Tab-separated table of C-alpha atoms in Angstrom:
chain	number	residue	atom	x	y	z
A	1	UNK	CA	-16.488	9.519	-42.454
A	2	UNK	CA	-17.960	9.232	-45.595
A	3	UNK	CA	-19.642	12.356	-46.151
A	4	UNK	CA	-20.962	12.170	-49.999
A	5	UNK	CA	-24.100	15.423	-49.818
A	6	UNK	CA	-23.740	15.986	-45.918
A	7	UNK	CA	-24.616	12.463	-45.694
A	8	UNK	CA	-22.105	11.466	-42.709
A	9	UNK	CA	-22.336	7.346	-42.281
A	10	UNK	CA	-21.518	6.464	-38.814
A	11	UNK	CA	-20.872	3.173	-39.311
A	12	UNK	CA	-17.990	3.749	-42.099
A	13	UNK	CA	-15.501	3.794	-39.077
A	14	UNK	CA	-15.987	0.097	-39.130
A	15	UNK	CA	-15.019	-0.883	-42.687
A	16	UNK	CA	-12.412	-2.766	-42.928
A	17	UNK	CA	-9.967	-1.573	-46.232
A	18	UNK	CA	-7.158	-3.826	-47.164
A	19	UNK	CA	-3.957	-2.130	-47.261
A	20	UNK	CA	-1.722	-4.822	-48.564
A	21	UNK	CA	-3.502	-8.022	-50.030
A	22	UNK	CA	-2.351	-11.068	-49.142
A	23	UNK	CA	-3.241	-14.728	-49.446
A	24	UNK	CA	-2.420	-17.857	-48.099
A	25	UNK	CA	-3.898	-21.207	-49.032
A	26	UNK	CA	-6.899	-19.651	-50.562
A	27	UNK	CA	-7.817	-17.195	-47.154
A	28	UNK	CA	-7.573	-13.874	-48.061
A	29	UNK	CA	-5.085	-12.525	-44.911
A	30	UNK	CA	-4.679	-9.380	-46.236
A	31	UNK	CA	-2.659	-6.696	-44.254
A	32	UNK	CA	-5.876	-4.427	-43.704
A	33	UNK	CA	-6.425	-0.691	-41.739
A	34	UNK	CA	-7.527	-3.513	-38.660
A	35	UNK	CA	-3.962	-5.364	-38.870
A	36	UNK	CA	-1.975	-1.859	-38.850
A	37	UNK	CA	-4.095	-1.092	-35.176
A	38	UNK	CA	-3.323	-4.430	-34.070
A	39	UNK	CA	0.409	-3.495	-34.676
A	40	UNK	CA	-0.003	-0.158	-33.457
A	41	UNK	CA	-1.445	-1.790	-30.471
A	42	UNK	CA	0.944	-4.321	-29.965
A	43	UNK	CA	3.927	-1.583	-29.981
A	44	UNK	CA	2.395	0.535	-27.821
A	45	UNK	CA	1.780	-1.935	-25.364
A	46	UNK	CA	5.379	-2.732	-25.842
A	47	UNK	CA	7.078	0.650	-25.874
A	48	UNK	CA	5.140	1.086	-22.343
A	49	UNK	CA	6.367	-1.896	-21.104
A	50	UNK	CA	9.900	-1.013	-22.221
A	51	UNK	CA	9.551	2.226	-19.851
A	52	UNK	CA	8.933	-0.395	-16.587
A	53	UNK	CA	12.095	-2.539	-17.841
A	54	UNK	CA	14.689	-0.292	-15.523
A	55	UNK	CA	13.986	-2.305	-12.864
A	56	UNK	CA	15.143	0.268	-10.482
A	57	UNK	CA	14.764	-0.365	-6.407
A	58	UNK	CA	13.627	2.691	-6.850
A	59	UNK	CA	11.027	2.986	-9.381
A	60	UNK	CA	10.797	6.487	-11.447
A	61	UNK	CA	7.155	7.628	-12.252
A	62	UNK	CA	6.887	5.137	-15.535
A	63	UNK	CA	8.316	2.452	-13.891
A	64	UNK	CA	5.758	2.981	-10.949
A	65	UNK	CA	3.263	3.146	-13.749
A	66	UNK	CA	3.721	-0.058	-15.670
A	67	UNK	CA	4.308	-1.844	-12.072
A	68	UNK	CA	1.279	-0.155	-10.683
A	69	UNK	CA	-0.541	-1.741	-13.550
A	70	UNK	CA	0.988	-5.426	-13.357
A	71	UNK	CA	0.154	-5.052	-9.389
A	72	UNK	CA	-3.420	-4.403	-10.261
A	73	UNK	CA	-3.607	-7.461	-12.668
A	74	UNK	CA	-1.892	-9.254	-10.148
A	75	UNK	CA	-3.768	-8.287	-7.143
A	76	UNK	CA	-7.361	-9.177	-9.522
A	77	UNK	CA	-6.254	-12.413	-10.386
A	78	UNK	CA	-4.928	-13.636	-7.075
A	79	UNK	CA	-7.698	-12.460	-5.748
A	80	UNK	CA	-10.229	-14.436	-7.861
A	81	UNK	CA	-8.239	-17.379	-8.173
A	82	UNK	CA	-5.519	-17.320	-4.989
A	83	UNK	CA	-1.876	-18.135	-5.147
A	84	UNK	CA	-2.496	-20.583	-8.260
A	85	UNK	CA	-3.735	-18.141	-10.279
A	86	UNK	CA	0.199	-16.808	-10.949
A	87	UNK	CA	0.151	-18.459	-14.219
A	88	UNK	CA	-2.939	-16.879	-15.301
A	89	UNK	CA	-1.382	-13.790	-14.582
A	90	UNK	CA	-0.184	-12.883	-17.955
A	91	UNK	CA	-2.802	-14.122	-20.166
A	92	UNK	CA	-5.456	-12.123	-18.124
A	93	UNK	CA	-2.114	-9.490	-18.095
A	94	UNK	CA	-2.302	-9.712	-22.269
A	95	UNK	CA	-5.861	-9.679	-22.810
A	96	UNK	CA	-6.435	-6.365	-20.479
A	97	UNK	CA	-3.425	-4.596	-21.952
A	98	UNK	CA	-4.738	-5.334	-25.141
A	99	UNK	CA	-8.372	-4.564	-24.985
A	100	UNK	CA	-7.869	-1.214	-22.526
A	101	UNK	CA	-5.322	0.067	-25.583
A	102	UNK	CA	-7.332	-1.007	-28.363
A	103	UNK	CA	-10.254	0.830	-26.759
A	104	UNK	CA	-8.287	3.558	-26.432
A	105	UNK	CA	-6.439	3.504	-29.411
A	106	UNK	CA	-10.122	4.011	-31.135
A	107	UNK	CA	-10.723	7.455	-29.456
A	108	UNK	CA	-7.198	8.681	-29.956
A	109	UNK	CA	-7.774	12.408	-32.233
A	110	UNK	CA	-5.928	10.509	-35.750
A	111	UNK	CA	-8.763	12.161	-37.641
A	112	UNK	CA	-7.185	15.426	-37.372
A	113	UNK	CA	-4.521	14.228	-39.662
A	114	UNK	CA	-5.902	14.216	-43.282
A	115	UNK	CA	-6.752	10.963	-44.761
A	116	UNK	CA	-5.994	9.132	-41.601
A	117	UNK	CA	-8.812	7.275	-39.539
A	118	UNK	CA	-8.940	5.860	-36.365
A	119	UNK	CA	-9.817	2.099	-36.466
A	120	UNK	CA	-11.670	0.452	-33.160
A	121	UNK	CA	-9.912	-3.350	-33.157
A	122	UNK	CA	-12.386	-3.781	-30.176
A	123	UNK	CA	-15.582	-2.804	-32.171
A	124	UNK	CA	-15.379	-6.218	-34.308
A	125	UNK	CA	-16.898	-8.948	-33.354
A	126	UNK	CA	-14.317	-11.082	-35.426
A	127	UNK	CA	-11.734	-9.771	-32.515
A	128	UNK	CA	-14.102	-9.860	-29.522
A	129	UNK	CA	-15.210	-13.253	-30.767
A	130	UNK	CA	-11.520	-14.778	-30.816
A	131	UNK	CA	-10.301	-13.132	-27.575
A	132	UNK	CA	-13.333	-14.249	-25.675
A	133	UNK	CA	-12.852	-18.050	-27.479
A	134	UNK	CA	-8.971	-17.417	-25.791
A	135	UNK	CA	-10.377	-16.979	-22.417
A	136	UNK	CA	-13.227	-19.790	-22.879
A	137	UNK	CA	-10.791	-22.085	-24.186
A	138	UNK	CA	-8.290	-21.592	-21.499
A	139	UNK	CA	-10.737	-22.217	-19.169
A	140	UNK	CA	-12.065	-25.793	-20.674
A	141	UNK	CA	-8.360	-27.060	-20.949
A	142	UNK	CA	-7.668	-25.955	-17.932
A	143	UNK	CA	-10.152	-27.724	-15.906
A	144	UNK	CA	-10.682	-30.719	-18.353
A	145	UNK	CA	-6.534	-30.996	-17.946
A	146	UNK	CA	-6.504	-30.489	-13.741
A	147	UNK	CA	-9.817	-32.333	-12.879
A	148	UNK	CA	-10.179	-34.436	-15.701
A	149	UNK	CA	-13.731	-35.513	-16.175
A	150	UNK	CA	-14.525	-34.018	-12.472
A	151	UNK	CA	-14.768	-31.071	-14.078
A	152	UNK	CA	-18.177	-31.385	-14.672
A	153	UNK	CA	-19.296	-31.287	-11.172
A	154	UNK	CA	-18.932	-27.249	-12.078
A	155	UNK	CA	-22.694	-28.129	-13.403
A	156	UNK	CA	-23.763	-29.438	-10.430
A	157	UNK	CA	-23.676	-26.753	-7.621
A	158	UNK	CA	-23.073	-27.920	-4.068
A	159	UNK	CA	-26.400	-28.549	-2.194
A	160	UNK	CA	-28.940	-28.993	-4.986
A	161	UNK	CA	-31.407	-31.180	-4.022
A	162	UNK	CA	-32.563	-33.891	-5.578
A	163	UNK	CA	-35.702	-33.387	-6.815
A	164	UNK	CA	-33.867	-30.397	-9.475
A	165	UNK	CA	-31.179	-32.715	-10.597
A	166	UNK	CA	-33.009	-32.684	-13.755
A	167	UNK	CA	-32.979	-28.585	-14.300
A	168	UNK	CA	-29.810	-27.121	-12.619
A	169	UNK	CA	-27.240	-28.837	-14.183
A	170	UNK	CA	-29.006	-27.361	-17.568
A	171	UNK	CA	-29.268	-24.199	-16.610
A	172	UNK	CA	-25.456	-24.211	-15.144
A	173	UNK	CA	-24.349	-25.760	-18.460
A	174	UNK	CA	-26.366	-23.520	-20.475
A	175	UNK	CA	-24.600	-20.317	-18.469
A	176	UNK	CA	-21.252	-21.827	-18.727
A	177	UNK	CA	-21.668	-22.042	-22.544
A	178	UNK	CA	-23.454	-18.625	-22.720
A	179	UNK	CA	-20.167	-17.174	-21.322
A	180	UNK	CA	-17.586	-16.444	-24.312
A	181	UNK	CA	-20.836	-15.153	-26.308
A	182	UNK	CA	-21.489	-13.007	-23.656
A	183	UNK	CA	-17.855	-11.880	-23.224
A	184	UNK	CA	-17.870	-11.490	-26.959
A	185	UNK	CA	-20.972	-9.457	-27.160
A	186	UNK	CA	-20.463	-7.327	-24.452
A	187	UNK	CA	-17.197	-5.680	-25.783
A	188	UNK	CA	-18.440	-5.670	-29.404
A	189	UNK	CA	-21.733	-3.876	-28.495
A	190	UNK	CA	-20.163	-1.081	-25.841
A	191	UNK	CA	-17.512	-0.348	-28.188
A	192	UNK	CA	-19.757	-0.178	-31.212
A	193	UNK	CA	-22.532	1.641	-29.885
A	194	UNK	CA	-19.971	4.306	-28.295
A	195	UNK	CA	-18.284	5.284	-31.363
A	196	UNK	CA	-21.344	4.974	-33.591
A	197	UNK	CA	-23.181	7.635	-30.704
A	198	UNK	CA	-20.193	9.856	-30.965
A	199	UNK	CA	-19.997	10.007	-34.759
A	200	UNK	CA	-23.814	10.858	-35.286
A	201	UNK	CA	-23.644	13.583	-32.566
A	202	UNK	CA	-20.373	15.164	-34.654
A	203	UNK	CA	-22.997	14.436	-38.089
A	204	UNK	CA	-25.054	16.841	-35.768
A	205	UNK	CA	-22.630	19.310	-35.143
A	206	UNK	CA	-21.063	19.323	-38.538
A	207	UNK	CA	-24.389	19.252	-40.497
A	208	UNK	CA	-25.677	22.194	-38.339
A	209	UNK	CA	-22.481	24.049	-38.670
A	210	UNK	CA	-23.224	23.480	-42.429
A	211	UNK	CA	-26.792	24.165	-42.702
A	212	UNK	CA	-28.545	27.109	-44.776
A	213	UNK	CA	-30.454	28.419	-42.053
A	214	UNK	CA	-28.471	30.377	-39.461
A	215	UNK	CA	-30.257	28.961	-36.403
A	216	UNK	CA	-29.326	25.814	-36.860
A	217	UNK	CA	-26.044	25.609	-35.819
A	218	UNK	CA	-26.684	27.584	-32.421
A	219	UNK	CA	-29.356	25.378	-31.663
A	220	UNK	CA	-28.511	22.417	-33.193
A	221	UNK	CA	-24.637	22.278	-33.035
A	222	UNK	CA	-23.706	23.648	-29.849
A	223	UNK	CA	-26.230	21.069	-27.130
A	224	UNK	CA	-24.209	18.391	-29.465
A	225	UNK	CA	-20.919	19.553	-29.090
A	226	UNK	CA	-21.515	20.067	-25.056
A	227	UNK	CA	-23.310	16.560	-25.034
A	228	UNK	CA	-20.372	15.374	-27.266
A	229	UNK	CA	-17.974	16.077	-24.707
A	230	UNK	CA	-19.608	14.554	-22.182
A	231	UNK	CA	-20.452	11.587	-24.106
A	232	UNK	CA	-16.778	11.162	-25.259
A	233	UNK	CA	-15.767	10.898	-21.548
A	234	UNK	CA	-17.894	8.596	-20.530
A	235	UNK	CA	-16.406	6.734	-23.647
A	236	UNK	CA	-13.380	7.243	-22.450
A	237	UNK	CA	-14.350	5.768	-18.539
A	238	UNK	CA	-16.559	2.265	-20.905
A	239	UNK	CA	-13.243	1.979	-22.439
A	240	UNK	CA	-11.616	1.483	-19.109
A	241	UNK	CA	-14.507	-0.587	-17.715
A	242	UNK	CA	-14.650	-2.561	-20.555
A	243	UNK	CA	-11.182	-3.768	-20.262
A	244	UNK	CA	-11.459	-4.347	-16.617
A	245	UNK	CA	-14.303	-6.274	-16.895
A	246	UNK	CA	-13.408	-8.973	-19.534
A	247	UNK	CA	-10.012	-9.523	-17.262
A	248	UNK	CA	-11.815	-9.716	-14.506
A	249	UNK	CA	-15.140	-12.017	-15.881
A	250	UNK	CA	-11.820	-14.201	-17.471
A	251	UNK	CA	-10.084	-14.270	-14.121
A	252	UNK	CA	-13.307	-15.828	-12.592
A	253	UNK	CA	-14.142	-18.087	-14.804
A	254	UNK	CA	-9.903	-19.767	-14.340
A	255	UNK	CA	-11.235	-19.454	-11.027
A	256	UNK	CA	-14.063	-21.968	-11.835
A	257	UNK	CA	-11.718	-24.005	-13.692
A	258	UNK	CA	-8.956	-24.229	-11.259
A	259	UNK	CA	-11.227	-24.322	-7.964
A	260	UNK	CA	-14.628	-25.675	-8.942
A	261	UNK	CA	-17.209	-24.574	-6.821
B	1	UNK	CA	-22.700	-2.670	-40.475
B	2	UNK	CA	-19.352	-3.619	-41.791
B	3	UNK	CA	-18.445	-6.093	-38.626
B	4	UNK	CA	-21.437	-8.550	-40.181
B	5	UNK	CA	-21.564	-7.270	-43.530
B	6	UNK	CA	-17.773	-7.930	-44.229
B	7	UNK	CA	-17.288	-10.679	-41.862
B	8	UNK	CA	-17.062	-13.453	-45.026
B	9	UNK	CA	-14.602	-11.372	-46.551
B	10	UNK	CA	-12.114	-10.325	-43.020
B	11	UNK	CA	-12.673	-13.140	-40.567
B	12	UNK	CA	-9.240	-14.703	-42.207
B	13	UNK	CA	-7.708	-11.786	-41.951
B	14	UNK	CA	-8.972	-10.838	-38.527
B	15	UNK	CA	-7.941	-13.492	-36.907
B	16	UNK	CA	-4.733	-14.380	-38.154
B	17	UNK	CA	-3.412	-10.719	-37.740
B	18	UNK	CA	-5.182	-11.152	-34.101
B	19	UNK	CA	-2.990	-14.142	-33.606
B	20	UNK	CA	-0.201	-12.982	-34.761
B	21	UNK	CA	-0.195	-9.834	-32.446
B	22	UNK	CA	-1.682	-11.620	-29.969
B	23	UNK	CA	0.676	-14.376	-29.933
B	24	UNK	CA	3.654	-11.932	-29.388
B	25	UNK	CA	1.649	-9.916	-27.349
B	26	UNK	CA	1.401	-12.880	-24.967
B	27	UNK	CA	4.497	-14.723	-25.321
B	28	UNK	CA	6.853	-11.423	-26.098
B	29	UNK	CA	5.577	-9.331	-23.488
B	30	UNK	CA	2.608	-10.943	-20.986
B	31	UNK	CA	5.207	-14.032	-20.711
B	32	UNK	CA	8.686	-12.958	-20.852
B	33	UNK	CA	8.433	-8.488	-19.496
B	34	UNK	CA	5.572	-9.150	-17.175
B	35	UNK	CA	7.975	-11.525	-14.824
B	36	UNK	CA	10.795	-9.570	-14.905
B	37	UNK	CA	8.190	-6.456	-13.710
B	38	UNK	CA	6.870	-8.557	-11.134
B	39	UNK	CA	10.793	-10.299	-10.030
B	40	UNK	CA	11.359	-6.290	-9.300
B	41	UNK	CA	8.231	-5.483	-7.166
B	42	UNK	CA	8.920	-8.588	-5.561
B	43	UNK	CA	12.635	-8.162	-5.034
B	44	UNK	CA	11.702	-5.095	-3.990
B	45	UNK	CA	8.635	-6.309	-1.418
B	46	UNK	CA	11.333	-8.510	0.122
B	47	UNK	CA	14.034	-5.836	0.571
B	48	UNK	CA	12.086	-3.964	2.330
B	49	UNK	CA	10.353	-6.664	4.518
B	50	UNK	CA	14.232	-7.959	5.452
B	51	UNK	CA	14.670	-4.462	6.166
B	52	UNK	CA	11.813	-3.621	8.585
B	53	UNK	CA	12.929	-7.137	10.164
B	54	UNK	CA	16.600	-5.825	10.930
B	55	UNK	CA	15.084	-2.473	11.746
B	56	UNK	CA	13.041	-4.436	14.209
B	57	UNK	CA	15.772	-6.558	15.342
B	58	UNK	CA	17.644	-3.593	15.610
B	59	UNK	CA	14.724	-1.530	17.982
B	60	UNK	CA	14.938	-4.700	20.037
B	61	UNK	CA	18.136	-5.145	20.666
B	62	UNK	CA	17.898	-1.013	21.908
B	63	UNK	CA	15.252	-2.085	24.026
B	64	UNK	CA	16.899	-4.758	25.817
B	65	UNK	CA	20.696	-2.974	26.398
B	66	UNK	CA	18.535	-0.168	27.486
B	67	UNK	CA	17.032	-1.979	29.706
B	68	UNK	CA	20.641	-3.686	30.885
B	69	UNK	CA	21.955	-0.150	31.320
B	70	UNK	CA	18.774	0.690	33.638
B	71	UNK	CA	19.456	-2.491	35.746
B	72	UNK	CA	23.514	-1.523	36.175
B	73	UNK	CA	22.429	2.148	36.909
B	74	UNK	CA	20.007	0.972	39.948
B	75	UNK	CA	22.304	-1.606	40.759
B	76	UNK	CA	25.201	1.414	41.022
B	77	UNK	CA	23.131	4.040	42.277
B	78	UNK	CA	21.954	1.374	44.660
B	79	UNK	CA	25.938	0.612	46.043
B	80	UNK	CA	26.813	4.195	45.860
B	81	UNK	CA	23.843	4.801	47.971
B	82	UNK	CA	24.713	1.942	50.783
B	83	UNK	CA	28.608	3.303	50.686
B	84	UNK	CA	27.677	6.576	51.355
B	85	UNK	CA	25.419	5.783	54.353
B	86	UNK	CA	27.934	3.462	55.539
B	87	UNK	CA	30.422	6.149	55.136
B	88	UNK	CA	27.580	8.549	57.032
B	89	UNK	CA	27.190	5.763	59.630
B	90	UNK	CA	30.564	6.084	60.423
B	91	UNK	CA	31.311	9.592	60.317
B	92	UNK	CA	28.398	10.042	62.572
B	93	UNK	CA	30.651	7.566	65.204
B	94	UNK	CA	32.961	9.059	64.709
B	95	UNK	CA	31.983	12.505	65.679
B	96	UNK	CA	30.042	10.702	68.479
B	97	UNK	CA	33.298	9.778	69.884
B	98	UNK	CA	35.714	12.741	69.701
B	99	UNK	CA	32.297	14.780	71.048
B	100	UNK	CA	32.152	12.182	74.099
B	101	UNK	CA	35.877	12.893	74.520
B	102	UNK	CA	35.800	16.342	74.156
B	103	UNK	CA	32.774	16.865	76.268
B	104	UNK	CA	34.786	14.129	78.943
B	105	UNK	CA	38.016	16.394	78.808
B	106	UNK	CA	35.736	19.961	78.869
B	107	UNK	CA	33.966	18.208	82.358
B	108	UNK	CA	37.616	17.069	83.275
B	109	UNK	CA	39.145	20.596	83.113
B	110	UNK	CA	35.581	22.008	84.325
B	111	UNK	CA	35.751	20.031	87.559
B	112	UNK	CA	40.051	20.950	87.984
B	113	UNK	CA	38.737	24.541	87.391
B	114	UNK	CA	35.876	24.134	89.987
B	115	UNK	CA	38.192	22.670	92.093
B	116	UNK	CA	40.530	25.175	92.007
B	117	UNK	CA	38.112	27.562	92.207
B	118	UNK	CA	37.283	26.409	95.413
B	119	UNK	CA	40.013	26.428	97.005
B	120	UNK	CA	41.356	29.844	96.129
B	121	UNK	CA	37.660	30.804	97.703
B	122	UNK	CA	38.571	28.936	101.130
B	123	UNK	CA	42.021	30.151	101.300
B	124	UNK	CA	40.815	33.389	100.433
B	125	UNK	CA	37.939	33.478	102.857
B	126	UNK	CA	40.446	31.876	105.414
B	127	UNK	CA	43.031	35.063	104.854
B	128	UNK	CA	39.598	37.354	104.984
B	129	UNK	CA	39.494	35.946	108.661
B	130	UNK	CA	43.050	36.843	109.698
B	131	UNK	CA	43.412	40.304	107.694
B	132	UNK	CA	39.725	40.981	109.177
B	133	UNK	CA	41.435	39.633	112.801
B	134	UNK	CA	44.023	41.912	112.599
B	135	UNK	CA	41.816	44.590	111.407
B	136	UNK	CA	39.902	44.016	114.249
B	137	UNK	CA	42.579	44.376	116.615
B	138	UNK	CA	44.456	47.487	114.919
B	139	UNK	CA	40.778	48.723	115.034
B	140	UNK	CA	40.560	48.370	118.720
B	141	UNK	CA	43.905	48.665	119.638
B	142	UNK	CA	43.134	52.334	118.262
B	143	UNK	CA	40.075	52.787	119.257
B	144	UNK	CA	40.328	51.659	123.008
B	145	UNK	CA	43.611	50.569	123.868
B	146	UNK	CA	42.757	47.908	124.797
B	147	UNK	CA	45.158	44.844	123.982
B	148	UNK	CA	43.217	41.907	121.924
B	149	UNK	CA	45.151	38.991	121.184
B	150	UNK	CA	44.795	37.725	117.847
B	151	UNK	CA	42.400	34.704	119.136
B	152	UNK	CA	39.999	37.033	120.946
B	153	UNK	CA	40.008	38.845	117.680
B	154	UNK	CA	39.721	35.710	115.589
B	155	UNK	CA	36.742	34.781	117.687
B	156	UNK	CA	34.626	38.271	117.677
B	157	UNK	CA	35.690	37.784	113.388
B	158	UNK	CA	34.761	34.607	113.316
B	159	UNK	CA	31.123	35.397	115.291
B	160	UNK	CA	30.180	38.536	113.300
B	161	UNK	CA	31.055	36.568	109.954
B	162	UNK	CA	28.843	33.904	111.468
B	163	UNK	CA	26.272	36.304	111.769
B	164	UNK	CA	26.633	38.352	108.889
């Protein structure tokens, strides 16, 4: 929130600030604001885990938590792929625990500390970009590695006729490679565009709050604060869907790999 | 925006720090907690599936030595049922055969009685005739005078009986 003059910038959320440099081999790798919610992340995802480590017959209400959310994965990726899709499990496991608490990590109230920001991992399409390469690449070894060159029948659905040999295989390789764009994209842009709504509607509320005239801020601030809460739940539910979606569009596509058509 | 306008500057950054986290995020947690979650729910899945099995087992086994208990209970009730009508049977005989000699004896003594009934009747009515003879004869004897032996009496007795 760089507010120089009431000027509030709603894309200064997304700037990247180094916190420790670093460099290795000429790459600058330096330990930035993005890193420290990676970590931040990382530990939460762990510490929750921790609480579903009892391994009680029994489960208590966190244990029943972390194991209802391991079922769901579970459930999802058996689903899509059947019983060989176990050892997908955690990968699709890892890259929906990550990208559900990154998202929410992002909307987490830090900003009421002073001086502290919270930083959207999901928002960058330097992140989106490498897990969606994760779940692409997975994919092509995967099927290049169980159906060797076979795999390319994928391209060639069953019962094309003849006569469109020479488009559909195009336009199924064409999709196929569309699809870690379009998994990159489609977090980067939801994530983006959420927080960058949400931070002009508080410029609204803020700048009317601060304005000379007096009926500003009734008319002005209050519709934006109302539509700010509503806004900042459906944030809340894209954050959710988000993550669901990219474990689910990467539990399909192993399902391609491992199945063909 | 800063995720283009920086990207020369962070992508080394970004993705090694990605990896990093990423890397222990799969290996640390996705591939060694995640089994050990799932070993539970499954150990648990199983524990109770081998327990709605013995349960089962259990119900059937209740079902069947119920059933074995039913079949000895019909079979007893069944005996106790042909033991006491064999035991009726025979008490009915029974009585059958002490009435049939009771009732014999009651005609027995009936027909003695009778009997002797009888004959106190004749011997009575035979001493009416003598004591009404002798009447007779006092009667006339006092009346008239007039001698009657006992077998004139006998015979006027013996014809007014007749008649009367």
């Amino acid at each position: 929130m760089a507010s120089e003059g009431g000027k509030i910038d709603p894309m200064h959320q997304f700037m990247i600030e180094p916190i420790a440099p670093l460099n290795l081999a000429g790459y600058d790798i330096s330990f930035t604001n993005s890193s420290l919610f990676m970590l931040i992340v990382l530990g939460t995802i762990w510490l929750f885990m921790l609480g579903g480590m009892k391994r009680d017959l029994v489960p208590g209400r966190w244990q029943a938590a972390v194991e209802g959310l391991t079922g769901f994965i579970n459930d999802m990726v058996t689903t899509s792929v059947g019983p060989e899709g176990k050892a997908y499990v955690p990968l699709v496991f890892s890259l929906f625990m990550f990208i559900l608490t990154a998202n929410f990590m992002g909307m987490m109230p830090f900003g009421i500390v002073p001086g502290v920001h919270a930083f959207t991992v999901t928002s960058h399409l330097t992140v989106t970009a490498v897990l969606a390469v994760l779940s692409f690449g997975t994919v092509l070894v995967v099927g290049l590695w169980k159906h060797k060159l076979h795999f390319f029948s994928l391209f060639v659905p069953h019962g094309t006729p003849w006569w469109l040999m020479w488009l559909i295989p195009f336009i199924e390789l064409f999709s196929f490679l569309i699809r870690p764009f379009s998994l990159a994209l489609r977090l980067f842009v939801a994530m983006t565009a959420g927080h960058v709504l949400m931070k002009v509607l508080a410029g609204f509320v803020i700048n009317g709050l601060n304005a000379d005239a007096a009926w500003v801020a009734p008319v002005v601030s209050l519709p934006s604060f109302i539509l700010m809460i509503g806004i900042t739940m459906l944030e809340l539910l894209v954050c959710a869907i988000q993550a669901y979606v990219f474990a689910l569009l990467t539990s399909l596509y192993i399902n391609d790999a491992v199945n063909l058509h | 925006m800063p995720q283009i306008s920086q990207i020369l500057e962070t992508y080394a950054s970004q993705f090694f720090w990605l990896l990093i986290v990423f890397g222990l995020l799969y290996f640390g947690i996705g591939r060694a907690m995640l089994p050990r979650i799932e070993a539970t729910v499954d150990a648990r899945d199983a524990k109770i599936a081998g327990d709605l099995a013995a349960a089962e087992k259990a119900r059937a086994e209740a079902v069947d030595l119920e059933g074995a208990w039913q079949a000895e209970l019909t079979q007893t009730r069944s005996a106790a049922q042909a033991e006491a009508q064999k035991a009726k049977a025979k008490a009915q005989k029974d009585a059958e055969g002490r009435l049939a000699k009771a009732d014999a004896e009651i005609a027995e003594k009936s027909a003695k009685a009778e009997a002797s009934i009888a004959k106190a009747r004749k011997t009575a009515l035979a001493g009416i005739d003598a004591v009404a003879a002798d009447a007779a004869q006092d009667i006339v004897a006092k009346v008239s005078g007039i001698k009657v032996t006992p077998a004139q009496a006998a015979q006027a007795v013996k014809t007014v009986l007749a008649n009367g």
